[in-house]
CSV table of C-alpha atoms in Angstrom, one decimal:
chain,number,residue,atom,x,y,z
A,1,UNK,CA,-51.5,34.4,-45.0
A,2,UNK,CA,-50.1,33.5,-41.6
A,3,UNK,CA,-49.6,36.0,-38.8
A,4,UNK,CA,-46.0,37.0,-38.0
A,5,UNK,CA,-44.6,35.5,-34.8
A,6,UNK,CA,-44.6,38.2,-32.1
A,7,UNK,CA,-43.9,36.1,-29.0
A,8,UNK,CA,-41.4,33.4,-28.2
A,9,UNK,CA,-42.7,30.7,-25.9
A,10,UNK,CA,-40.3,28.9,-23.5
A,11,UNK,CA,-40.9,25.1,-24.0
A,12,UNK,CA,-38.3,24.0,-21.6
A,13,UNK,CA,-39.7,21.8,-18.7
A,14,UNK,CA,-40.5,23.4,-15.4
A,15,UNK,CA,-38.4,22.5,-12.3
A,16,UNK,CA,-41.3,20.2,-11.1
A,17,UNK,CA,-41.4,18.5,-14.5
A,18,UNK,CA,-37.6,18.0,-14.4
A,19,UNK,CA,-37.9,16.5,-10.9
A,20,UNK,CA,-40.6,14.2,-11.9
A,21,UNK,CA,-38.6,13.0,-15.0
A,22,UNK,CA,-35.5,12.4,-12.8
A,23,UNK,CA,-37.6,10.4,-10.3
A,24,UNK,CA,-39.0,8.3,-13.1
A,25,UNK,CA,-35.5,7.6,-14.4
A,26,UNK,CA,-34.3,6.7,-10.9
A,27,UNK,CA,-37.2,4.3,-10.5
A,28,UNK,CA,-36.4,2.6,-13.8
A,29,UNK,CA,-32.7,2.3,-12.9
A,30,UNK,CA,-33.6,0.8,-9.5
A,31,UNK,CA,-36.1,-1.6,-11.1
A,32,UNK,CA,-33.5,-2.7,-13.7
A,33,UNK,CA,-30.7,-3.4,-11.1
A,34,UNK,CA,-32.7,-4.2,-8.0
A,35,UNK,CA,-30.1,-6.6,-6.5
A,36,UNK,CA,-27.3,-4.1,-6.7
A,37,UNK,CA,-29.4,-1.4,-5.1
A,38,UNK,CA,-30.5,-3.7,-2.3
A,39,UNK,CA,-26.8,-4.6,-1.7
A,40,UNK,CA,-25.9,-0.9,-1.4
A,41,UNK,CA,-28.8,-0.3,1.0
A,42,UNK,CA,-27.7,-3.4,3.1
A,43,UNK,CA,-24.1,-2.1,3.1
A,44,UNK,CA,-25.1,1.4,4.3
A,45,UNK,CA,-27.3,-0.2,7.0
A,46,UNK,CA,-24.3,-2.3,8.2
A,47,UNK,CA,-22.1,0.8,8.3
A,48,UNK,CA,-24.8,2.6,10.3
A,49,UNK,CA,-25.3,-0.3,12.7
A,50,UNK,CA,-21.5,-0.5,13.3
A,51,UNK,CA,-21.2,3.2,13.9
A,52,UNK,CA,-18.9,3.6,10.9
A,53,UNK,CA,-21.3,5.7,8.9
A,54,UNK,CA,-21.3,8.3,11.7
A,55,UNK,CA,-17.5,8.2,11.9
A,56,UNK,CA,-17.2,8.8,8.2
A,57,UNK,CA,-19.7,11.6,8.3
A,58,UNK,CA,-17.8,13.2,11.2
A,59,UNK,CA,-14.6,12.8,9.4
A,60,UNK,CA,-16.0,14.5,6.3
A,61,UNK,CA,-17.2,17.4,8.4
A,62,UNK,CA,-13.8,17.8,10.0
A,63,UNK,CA,-11.8,17.1,6.8
A,64,UNK,CA,-9.8,20.3,6.9
A,65,UNK,CA,-8.7,19.7,10.5
A,66,UNK,CA,-7.8,16.1,9.7
A,67,UNK,CA,-5.9,17.1,6.6
A,68,UNK,CA,-3.9,19.7,8.6
A,69,UNK,CA,-3.0,17.2,11.3
A,70,UNK,CA,-2.1,14.6,8.7
A,71,UNK,CA,0.2,17.0,6.8
A,72,UNK,CA,1.8,18.2,10.0
A,73,UNK,CA,2.6,14.6,11.1
A,74,UNK,CA,3.7,13.7,7.5
A,75,UNK,CA,6.3,16.5,7.5
A,76,UNK,CA,8.0,15.4,10.7
A,77,UNK,CA,11.5,13.9,10.4
A,78,UNK,CA,10.8,10.4,11.6
A,79,UNK,CA,8.0,10.0,9.0
A,80,UNK,CA,10.1,11.4,6.2
A,81,UNK,CA,13.0,9.1,7.2
A,82,UNK,CA,10.6,6.1,7.1
A,83,UNK,CA,9.3,7.0,3.7
A,84,UNK,CA,12.8,7.6,2.3
A,85,UNK,CA,14.0,4.2,3.8
A,86,UNK,CA,11.0,2.4,2.3
A,87,UNK,CA,11.8,4.0,-1.1
A,88,UNK,CA,15.4,2.9,-0.9
A,89,UNK,CA,14.4,-0.6,0.2
A,90,UNK,CA,12.0,-0.8,-2.6
A,91,UNK,CA,14.7,0.2,-5.1
A,92,UNK,CA,17.0,-2.6,-3.6
A,93,UNK,CA,14.1,-5.1,-4.0
A,94,UNK,CA,13.4,-4.1,-7.6
A,95,UNK,CA,17.1,-4.3,-8.6
A,96,UNK,CA,17.6,-7.8,-7.0
A,97,UNK,CA,16.5,-10.8,-9.0
A,98,UNK,CA,13.9,-12.9,-7.2
A,99,UNK,CA,15.8,-16.1,-7.8
A,100,UNK,CA,18.9,-14.6,-6.1
A,101,UNK,CA,16.8,-13.4,-3.1
A,102,UNK,CA,15.1,-16.8,-2.8
A,103,UNK,CA,18.4,-18.6,-2.9
A,104,UNK,CA,20.0,-16.3,-0.3
A,105,UNK,CA,17.0,-16.7,2.1
A,106,UNK,CA,17.1,-20.4,1.7
A,107,UNK,CA,20.8,-20.5,2.5
A,108,UNK,CA,20.2,-18.2,5.5
A,109,UNK,CA,17.7,-20.7,6.9
A,110,UNK,CA,20.0,-23.6,6.4
A,111,UNK,CA,22.9,-21.7,7.9
A,112,UNK,CA,20.9,-20.6,10.9
A,113,UNK,CA,19.8,-24.2,11.5
A,114,UNK,CA,23.4,-25.5,11.3
A,115,UNK,CA,24.6,-22.6,13.5
A,116,UNK,CA,22.0,-23.6,16.2
A,117,UNK,CA,23.3,-27.1,16.1
A,118,UNK,CA,26.9,-25.9,16.4
A,119,UNK,CA,26.1,-23.5,19.2
A,120,UNK,CA,25.0,-26.5,21.4
A,121,UNK,CA,28.5,-28.0,21.0
A,122,UNK,CA,30.6,-26.9,24.0
A,123,UNK,CA,34.0,-27.7,22.6
A,124,UNK,CA,36.5,-24.9,22.1
A,125,UNK,CA,37.7,-23.9,18.6
A,126,UNK,CA,41.3,-23.0,18.7
A,127,UNK,CA,43.7,-21.3,16.3
A,128,UNK,CA,44.4,-24.6,14.5
A,129,UNK,CA,40.7,-25.3,14.3
A,130,UNK,CA,40.1,-21.9,12.6
A,131,UNK,CA,43.0,-22.5,10.2
A,132,UNK,CA,41.5,-25.9,9.3
A,133,UNK,CA,38.1,-24.4,8.8
A,134,UNK,CA,39.5,-21.8,6.5
A,135,UNK,CA,40.7,-24.6,4.2
A,136,UNK,CA,37.1,-25.8,3.8
A,137,UNK,CA,35.9,-24.6,0.4
A,138,UNK,CA,32.4,-23.7,1.7
A,139,UNK,CA,33.9,-21.7,4.6
A,140,UNK,CA,36.4,-20.0,2.2
A,141,UNK,CA,33.6,-19.1,-0.2
A,142,UNK,CA,31.6,-17.5,2.6
A,143,UNK,CA,34.6,-15.6,3.8
A,144,UNK,CA,35.4,-14.3,0.3
A,145,UNK,CA,31.7,-13.3,0.0
A,146,UNK,CA,31.8,-11.6,3.4
A,147,UNK,CA,35.1,-9.8,2.7
A,148,UNK,CA,33.9,-8.5,-0.7
A,149,UNK,CA,30.6,-7.3,0.9
A,150,UNK,CA,32.4,-5.6,3.8
A,151,UNK,CA,34.9,-4.0,1.4
A,152,UNK,CA,32.1,-2.5,-0.7
A,153,UNK,CA,30.3,-1.3,2.4
A,154,UNK,CA,33.5,0.3,3.6
A,155,UNK,CA,33.9,2.3,0.4
A,156,UNK,CA,30.5,3.9,1.0
A,157,UNK,CA,31.5,4.8,4.6
A,158,UNK,CA,34.3,7.1,3.5
């Protein structure tokens, strides 16, 4: 008959064996993807040569101070105003159809070009000239647009 088991042996690898196994796995990984590893080494060398690696290391060491400074600046009113304005502008851009924005920008370019030409004309526009211009359908359409725009803006200013 066999003897009873009186001792339990630990068959887990020693720290040296684990290290040797990990090194072997690393060698195999590098050998399999040699070009990628060389690119990483080249990138790190470029960062080192440019001094960027030292800057990143210094930033990592001072990360708490940098985070405190960043948060202190982030909480100041001009920064929060800028963020809020960007969010509101983003909302306006998401609610406006791209075709409408494109058409309006095109019209603004055309209008600016015509306005530049008209600004070179030195003749005086009198009251009758304004009345005649108001009968022009294009001018009238722009006036209605402007008046409606100003009316809505005025409602918000109450």
